[in-house]
Coordinates of C-alpha atoms and ligand atoms in Angstrom, one line a residue:
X868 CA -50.8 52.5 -13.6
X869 CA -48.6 51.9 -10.8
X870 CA -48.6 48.0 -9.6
X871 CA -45.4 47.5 -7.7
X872 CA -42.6 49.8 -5.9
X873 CA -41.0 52.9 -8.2
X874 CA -37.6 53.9 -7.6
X875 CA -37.4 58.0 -7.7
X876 CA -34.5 60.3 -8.9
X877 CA -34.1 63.0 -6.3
X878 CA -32.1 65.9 -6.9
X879 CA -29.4 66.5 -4.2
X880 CA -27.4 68.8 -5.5
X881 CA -28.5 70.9 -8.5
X882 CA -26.2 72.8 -10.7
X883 CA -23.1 72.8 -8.8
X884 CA -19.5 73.4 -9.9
X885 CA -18.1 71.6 -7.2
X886 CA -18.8 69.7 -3.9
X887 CA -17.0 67.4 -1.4
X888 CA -18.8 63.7 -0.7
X889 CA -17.9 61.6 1.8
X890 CA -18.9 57.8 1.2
X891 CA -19.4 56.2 4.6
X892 CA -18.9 52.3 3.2
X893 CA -17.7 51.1 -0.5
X894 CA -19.4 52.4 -3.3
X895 CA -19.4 50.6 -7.0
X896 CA -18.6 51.8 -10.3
X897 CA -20.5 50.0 -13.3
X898 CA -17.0 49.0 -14.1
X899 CA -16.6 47.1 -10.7
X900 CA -14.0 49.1 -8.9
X901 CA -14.8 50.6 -6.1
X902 CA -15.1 54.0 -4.2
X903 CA -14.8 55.6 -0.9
X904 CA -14.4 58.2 1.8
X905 CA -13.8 61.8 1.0
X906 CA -14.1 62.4 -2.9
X907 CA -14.2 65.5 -4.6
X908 CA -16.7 66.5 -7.4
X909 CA -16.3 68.5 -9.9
X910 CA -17.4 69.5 -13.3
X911 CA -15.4 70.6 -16.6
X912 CA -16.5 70.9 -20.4
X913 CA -19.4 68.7 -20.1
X914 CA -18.0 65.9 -17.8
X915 CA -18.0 65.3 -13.8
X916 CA -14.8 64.5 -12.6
X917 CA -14.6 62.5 -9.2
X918 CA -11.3 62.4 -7.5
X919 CA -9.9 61.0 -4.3
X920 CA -8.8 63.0 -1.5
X921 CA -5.0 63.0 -2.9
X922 CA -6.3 64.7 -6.4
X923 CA -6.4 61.2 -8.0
X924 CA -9.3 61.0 -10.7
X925 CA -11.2 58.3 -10.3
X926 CA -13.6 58.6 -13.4
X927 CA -14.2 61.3 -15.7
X928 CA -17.2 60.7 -18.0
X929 CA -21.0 62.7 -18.5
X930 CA -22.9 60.9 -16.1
X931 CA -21.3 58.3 -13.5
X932 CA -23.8 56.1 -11.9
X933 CA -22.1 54.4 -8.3
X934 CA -24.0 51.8 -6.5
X935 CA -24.1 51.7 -2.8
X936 CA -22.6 48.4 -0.9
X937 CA -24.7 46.9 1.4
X938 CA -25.3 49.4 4.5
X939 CA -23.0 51.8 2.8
X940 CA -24.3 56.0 3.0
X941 CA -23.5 59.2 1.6
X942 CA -22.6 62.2 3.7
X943 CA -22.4 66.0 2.2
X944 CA -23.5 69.7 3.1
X945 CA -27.2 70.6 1.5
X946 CA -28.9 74.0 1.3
X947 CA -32.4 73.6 2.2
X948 CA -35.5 76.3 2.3
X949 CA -33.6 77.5 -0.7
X950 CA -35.0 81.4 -1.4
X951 CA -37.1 80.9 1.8
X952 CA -37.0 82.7 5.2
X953 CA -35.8 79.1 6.5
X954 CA -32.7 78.9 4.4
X955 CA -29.3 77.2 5.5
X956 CA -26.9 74.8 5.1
X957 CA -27.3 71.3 6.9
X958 CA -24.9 68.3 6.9
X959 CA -27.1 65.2 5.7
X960 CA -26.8 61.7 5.4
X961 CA -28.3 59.6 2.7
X962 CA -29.0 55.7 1.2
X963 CA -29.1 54.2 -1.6
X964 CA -27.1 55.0 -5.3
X965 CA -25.8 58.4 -6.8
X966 CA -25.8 59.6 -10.1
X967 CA -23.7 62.4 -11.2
X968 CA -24.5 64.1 -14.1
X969 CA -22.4 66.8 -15.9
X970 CA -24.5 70.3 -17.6
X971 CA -23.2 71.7 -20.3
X972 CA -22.4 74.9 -18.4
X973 CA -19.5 72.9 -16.2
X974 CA -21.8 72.5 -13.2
X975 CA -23.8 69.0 -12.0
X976 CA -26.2 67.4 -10.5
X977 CA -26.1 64.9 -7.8
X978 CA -28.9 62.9 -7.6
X979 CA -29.7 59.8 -5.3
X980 CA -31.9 57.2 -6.7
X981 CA -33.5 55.7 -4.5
X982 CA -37.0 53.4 -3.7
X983 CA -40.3 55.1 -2.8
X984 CA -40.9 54.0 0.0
X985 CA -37.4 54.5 1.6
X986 CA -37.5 58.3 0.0
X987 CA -41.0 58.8 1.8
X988 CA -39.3 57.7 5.1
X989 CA -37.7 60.6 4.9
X990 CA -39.9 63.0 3.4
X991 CA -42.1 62.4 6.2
X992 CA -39.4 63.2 8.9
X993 CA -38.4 66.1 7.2
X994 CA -41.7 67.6 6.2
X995 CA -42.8 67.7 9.7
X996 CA -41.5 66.3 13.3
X997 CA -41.3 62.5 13.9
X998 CA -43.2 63.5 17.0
X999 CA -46.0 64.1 15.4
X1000 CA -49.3 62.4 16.0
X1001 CA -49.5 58.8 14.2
X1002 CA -52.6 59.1 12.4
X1003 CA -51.2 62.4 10.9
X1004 CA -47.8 60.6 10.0
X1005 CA -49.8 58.4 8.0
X1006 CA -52.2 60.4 6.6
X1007 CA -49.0 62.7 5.5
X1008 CA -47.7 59.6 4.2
X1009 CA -50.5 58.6 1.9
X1010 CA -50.8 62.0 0.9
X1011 CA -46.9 62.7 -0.1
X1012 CA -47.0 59.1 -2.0
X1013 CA -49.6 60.2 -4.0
X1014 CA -48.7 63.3 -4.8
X1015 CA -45.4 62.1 -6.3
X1016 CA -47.0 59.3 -8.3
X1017 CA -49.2 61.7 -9.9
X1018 CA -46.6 63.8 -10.8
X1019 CA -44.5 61.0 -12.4
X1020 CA -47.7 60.5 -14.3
X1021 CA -47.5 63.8 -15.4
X1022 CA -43.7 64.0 -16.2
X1023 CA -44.4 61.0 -18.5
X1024 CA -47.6 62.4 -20.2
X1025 CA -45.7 65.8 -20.8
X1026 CA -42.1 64.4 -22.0
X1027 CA -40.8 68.0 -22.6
X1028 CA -41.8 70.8 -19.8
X1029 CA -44.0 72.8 -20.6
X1030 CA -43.6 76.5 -20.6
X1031 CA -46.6 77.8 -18.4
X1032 CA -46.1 81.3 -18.4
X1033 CA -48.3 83.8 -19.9
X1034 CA -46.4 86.8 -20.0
X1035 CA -47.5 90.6 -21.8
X1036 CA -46.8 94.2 -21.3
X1037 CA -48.9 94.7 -18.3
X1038 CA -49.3 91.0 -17.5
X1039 CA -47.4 88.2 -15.6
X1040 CA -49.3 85.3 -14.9
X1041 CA -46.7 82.4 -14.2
X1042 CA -46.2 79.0 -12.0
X1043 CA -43.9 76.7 -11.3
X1044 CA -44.6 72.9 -10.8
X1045 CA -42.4 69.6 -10.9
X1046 CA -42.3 68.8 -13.9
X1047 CA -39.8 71.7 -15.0
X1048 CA -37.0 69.4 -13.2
X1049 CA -35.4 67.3 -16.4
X1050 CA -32.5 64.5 -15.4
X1051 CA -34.4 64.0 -12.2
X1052 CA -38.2 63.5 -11.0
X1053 CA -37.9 65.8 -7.7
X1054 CA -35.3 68.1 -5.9
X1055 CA -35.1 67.5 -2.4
X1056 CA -36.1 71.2 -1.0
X1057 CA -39.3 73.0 -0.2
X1058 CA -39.8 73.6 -4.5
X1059 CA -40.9 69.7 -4.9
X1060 CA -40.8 68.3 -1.0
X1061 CA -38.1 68.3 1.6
X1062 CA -36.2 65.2 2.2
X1063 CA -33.4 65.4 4.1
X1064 CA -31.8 62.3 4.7
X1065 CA -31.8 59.2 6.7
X1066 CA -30.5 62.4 9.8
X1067 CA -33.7 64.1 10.6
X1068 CA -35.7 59.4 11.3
X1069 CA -35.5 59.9 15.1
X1070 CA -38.6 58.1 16.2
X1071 CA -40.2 54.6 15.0
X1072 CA -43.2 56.6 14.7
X1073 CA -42.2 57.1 11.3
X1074 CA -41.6 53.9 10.0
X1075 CA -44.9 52.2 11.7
X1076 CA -46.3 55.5 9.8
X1077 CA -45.0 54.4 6.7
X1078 CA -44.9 50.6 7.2
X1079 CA -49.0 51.1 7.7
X1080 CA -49.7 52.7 4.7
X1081 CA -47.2 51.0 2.6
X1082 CA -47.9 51.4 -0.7
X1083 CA -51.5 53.1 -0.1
X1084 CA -52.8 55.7 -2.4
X1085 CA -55.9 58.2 -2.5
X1086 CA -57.6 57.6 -5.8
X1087 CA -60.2 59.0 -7.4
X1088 CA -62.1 57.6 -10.8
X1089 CA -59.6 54.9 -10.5
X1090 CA -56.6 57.3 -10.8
X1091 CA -54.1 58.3 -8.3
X1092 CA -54.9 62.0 -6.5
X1093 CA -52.8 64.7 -7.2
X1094 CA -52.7 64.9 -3.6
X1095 CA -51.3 68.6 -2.6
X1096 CA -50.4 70.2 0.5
X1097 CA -48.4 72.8 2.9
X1098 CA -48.3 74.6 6.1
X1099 CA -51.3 76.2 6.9
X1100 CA -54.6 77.0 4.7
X1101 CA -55.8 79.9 7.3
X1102 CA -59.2 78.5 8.1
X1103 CA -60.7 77.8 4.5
X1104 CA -58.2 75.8 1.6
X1105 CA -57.6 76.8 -1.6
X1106 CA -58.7 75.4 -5.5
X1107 CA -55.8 74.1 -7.7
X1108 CA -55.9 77.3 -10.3
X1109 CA -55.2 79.8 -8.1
X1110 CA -52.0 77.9 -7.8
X1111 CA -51.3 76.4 -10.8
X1112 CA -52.7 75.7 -14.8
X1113 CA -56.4 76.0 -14.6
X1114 CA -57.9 73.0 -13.9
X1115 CA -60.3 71.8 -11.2
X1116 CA -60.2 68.0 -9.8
X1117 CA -63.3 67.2 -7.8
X1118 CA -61.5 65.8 -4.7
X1119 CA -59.4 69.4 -4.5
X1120 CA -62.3 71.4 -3.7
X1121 CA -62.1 74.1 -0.9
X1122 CA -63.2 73.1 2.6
X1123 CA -63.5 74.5 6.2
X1124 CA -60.7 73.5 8.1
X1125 CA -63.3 73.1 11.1
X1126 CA -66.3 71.0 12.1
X1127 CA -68.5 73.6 10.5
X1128 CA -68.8 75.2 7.1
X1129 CA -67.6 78.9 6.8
X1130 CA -68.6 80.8 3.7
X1131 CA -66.0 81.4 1.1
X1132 CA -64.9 84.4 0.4
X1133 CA -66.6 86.3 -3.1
X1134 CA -65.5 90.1 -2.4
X1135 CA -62.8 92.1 -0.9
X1136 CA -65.3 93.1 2.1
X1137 CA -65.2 88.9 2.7
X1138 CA -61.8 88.9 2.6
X1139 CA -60.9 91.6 5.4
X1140 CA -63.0 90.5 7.4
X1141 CA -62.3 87.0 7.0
X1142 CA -57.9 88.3 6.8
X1143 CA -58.5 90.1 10.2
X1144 CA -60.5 87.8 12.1
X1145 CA -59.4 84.7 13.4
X1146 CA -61.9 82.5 13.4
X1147 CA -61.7 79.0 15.0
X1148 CA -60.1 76.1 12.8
X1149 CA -58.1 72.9 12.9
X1150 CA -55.2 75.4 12.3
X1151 CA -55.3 78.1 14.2
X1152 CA -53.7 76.8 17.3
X1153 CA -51.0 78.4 19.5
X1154 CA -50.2 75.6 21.2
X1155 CA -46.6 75.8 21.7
X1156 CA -46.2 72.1 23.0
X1157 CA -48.4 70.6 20.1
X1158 CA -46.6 72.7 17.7
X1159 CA -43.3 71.2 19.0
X1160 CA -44.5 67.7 18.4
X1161 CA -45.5 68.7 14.7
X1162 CA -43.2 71.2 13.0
X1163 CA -39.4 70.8 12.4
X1164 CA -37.4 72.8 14.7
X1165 CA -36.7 75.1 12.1
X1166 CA -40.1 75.8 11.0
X1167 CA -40.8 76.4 15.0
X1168 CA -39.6 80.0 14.0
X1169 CA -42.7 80.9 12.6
X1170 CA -45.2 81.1 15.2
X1171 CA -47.7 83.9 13.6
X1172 CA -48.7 81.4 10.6
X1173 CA -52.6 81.4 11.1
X1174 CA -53.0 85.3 10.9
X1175 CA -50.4 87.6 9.8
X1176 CA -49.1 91.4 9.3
X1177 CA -46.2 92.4 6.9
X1178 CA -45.7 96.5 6.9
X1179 CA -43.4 98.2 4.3
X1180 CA -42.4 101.5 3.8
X1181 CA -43.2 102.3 0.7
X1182 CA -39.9 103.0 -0.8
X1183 CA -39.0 99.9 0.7
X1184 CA -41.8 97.5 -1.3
X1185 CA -40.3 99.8 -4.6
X1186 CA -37.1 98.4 -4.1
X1187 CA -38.0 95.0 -3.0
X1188 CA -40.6 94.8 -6.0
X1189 CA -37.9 95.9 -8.4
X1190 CA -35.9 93.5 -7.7
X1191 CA -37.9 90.4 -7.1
X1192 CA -39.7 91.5 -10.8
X1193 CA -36.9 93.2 -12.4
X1194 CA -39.3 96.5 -13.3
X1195 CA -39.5 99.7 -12.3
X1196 CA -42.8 100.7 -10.9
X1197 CA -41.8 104.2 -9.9
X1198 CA -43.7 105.7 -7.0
X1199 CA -45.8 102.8 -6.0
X1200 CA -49.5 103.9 -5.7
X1201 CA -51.8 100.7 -5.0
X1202 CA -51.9 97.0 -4.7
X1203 CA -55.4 95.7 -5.6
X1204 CA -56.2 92.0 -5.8
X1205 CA -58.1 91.2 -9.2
X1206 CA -58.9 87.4 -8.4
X1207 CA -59.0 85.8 -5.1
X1208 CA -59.9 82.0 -4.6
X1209 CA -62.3 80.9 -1.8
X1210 CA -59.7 80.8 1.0
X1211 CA -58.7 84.1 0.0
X1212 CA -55.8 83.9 -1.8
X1213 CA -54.8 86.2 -4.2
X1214 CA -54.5 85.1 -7.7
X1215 CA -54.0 87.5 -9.5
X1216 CA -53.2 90.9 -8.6
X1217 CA -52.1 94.6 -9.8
X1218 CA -49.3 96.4 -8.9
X1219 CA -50.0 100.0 -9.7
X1220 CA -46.7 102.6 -10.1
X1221 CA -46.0 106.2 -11.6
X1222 CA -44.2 104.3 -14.0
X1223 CA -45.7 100.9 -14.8
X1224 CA -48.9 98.8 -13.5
X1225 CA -48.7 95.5 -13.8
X1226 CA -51.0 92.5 -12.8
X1227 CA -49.1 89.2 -11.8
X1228 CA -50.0 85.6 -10.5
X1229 CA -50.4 83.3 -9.3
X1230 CA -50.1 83.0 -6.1
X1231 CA -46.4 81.6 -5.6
X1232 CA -45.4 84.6 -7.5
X1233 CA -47.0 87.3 -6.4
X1234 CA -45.3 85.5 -2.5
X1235 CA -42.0 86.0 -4.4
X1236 CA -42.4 89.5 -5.8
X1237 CA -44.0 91.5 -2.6
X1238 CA -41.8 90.3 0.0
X1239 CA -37.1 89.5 0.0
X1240 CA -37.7 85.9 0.4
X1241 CA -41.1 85.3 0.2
X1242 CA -44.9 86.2 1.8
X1243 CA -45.9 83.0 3.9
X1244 CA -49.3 83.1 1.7
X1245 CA -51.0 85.0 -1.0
X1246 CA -53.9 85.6 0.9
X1247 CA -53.9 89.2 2.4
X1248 CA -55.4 93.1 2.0
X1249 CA -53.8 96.1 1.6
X1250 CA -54.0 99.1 3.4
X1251 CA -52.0 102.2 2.9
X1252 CA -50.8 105.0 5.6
X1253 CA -50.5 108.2 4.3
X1254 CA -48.2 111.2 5.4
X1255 CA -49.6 114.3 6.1
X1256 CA -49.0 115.7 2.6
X1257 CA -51.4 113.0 1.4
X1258 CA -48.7 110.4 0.1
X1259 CA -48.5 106.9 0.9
X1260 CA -46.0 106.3 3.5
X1261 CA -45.9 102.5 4.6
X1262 CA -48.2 99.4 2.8
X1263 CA -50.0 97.7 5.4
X1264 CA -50.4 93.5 4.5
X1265 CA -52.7 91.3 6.8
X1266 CA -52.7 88.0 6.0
X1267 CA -53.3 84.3 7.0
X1268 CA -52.2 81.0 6.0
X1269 CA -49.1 79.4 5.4
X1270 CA -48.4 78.2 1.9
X1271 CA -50.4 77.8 -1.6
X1272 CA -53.9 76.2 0.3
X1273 CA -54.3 73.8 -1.9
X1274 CA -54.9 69.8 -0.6
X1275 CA -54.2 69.3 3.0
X1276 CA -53.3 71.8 5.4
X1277 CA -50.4 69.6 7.3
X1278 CA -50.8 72.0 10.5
X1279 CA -54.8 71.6 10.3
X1280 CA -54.5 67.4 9.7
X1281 CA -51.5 67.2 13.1
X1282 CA -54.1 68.9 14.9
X1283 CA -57.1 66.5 13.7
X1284 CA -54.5 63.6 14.2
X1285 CA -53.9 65.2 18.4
X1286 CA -58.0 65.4 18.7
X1287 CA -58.4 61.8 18.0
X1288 CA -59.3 61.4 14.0
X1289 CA -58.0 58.2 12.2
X1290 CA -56.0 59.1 8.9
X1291 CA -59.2 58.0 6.9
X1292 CA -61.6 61.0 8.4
X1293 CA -58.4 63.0 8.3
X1294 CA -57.8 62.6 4.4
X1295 CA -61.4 62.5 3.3
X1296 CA -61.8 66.2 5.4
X1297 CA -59.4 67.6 2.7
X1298 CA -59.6 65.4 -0.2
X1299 CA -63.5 65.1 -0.3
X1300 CA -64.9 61.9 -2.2
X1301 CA -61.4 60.2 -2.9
X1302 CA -60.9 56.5 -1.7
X1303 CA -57.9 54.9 -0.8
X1304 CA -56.3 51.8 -2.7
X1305 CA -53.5 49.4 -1.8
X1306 CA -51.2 48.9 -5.1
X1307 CA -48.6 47.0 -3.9
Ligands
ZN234 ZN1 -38.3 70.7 -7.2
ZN235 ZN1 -55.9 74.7 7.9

């Protein structure tokens, strides 16, 4: 039970053979001496060597663990939106210390440990613009807080990580969640949640965000949420097993994004309909100025997020599909969802080819498989165009939403946040019957 401020490992750098760091102000050894400006990382045999600009090695063990002075910051280059549409490489500036730990395979990690609150700072300006609206900063605030002390619950309950997939002939049902990071409790990229450095806290809005909810966390039964969230639920969110092990917490139930209830969806005729429609919800906004104020610049590139269309010709999804899965569907002859959650996201589905048909989930994974980086959702139909000789020419996808639904819908709560509603009304419209509790 959490009763005063963690400290959290974050994963800078993951498996890297080597990197340049600059230290902006002295760093500390355990041994005393001291470290700074440009150093050089790299890693050999099982150990990390740090050297000065002139080639000098400074120290040479498994791990090396370097304080930060007073006021002192680390500067390097950081790949972010890793795998995703967003990827690149950003220069980023970070407090607090460094640990740098050697793998076995002569690359490291580089991770910044740092306290909660400080990394949430952060988190919050990199998940979403500064500019946001307040009562969303802090309503994102308490959210991301309690999401990661519920996963450092989980990390301690399951010591080891736990394999989760469940893999046959003809089926691939897989996830990924946090607690397959060892060495470290989060990375700092879209996998776990961004946080990108002290660079991205423009705007005091942040810190009165966090400095309001400071150390507040949803609970529910007297435990702390497993508080989810993304992008953009599409009008309806999402239960926690279409995403991940199948379990069902009562404050993660699916909800209208709106004042009034839509019905969830129960067949595939609900789901086109619902897919090509685009009915009103806290999330479905164009509004290019609001949008501005809520999204990072980057994510300002995806403007279609509420409903979408992905078309591929079919030899084109064969080659994608190969090699996203590593199998050989051969002509590719129908997608069919098996299992669809309430919001409409697919769960499960089956990839039918001359040569092989395979069902896979959930829904990260089936994102990953059908698209070169990945679909923005899981929820979407199929429709196929055929040539005159009768074949399938092109795979139609419509879909909506912007990540896995599950929790609150961060577009959906900026929007609640611009109309008015306080952070309260805001996180008990996604996280139904939870309470909020101050616990330090
Ligand atoms: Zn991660
Ligand atoms: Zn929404």
């Amino acid at each position: 039970m959490i009763n005063r401020e963690p400290k959290i490992k974050v994963a800078l750098l993951q498996n890297y053979r080597e990197s340049k760091i600059t230290l902006n102000g002295n760093y500390y050894l355990p041994s005393g001496k001291s470290a700074a400006g440009l150093l050089n990382i790299q890693s050999l045999a099982g150990k990390v060597i740090l050297s000065d600009a002139s080639g000098e090695v400074i120290a040479s063990p498994k791990e090396i663990f370097l304080t930060a002075g007073e006021n002192s910051t680390l500067t390097l280059d950081v790949k972010i939106g890793i795998d995703f549409h967003w990827q690149r490489t950003r220069q980023q500036i970070f407090r607090g210390s460094i640990i740098l730990r050697a793998n076995p395979d002569s690359s490291f990690h580089l991770i910044n440990e740092i306290p909660v609150e400080d990394y949430l700072t952060s988190v919050i300006s990199s998940e979403m613009s500064a500019r946001a609206p307040l009562e969303f900063l802090k309503a994102q605030a308490i959210t991301a807080r309690s999401w990661l002390a519920a996963m450092l619950e989980r990390k301690k309950r399951n010591s080891a990580a736990l394999p989760v997939n469940r893999i046959s002939d003809n089926e691939i049902i897989c996830w990924h969640d946090t607690n397959d990071h060892s060495f470290f409790d989060v990375c700092a990229d879209d996998h776990c949640q961004r946080y990108q450095g002290i660079t991205q806290i423009t705007c005091s809005a942040v810190n009165a965000a966090i400095g309001a909810t400071h150390g507040i966390y949803l609970v529910y039964d007297n435990k702390i949420c497993d508080a989810r969230y993304y992008k953009a639920c599409g009008g309806r969110t999402e239960v926690f097993a279409s995403a991940w092990e199948d379990q069902s917490f009562p404050y993660l139930q699916s909800v209208t994004d709106h004042i009034t209830d839509y019905a969830v969806i129960r067949s595939e005729d609900d789901a086109g309909k619902w897919l090509k429609d685009k009915p009103s919800a806290y999330c479905n906004t164009q509004d290019k100025a609001l949008l501005g104020e809520i999204l990072p610049s980057f994510d300002q590139e995806t403007i279609d997020f509420y409903r979408w269309q992905v078309s591929y010709a079919r030899e084109e999804l064969e080659e994608i599909l190969h090699k996203k899965s590593g199998i050989d569907f051969g002509i590719l002859q129908n997608l069919i969802a098996v299992e669809r959650g309430p919001s409409g996201r697919i769960s499960k589905l089956q990839i039918a080819g001359t040569k092989r048909t395979v069902t896979v989930g959930k829904e990260l994974e089936i994102r990953r498989w059908l698209s070169p980086t990945h679909l923005l959702s899981s929820a979407f139909v199929v429709s196929a165009k055929h040539s005159k000789s009768g074949a399938i020419d092109r795979f139609i996808l419509d879909g909506g939403g912007w990540g896995h639904g599950v929790g609150l819908c961060q577009i959906g709560a900026a929007v609640m946040g611009s109309k008015g509603y306080s952070y309260h009304e805001i996180l008990l419209h996604y996280f139904r019957g939870a309470g909020m509790e101050h616990r330090y």
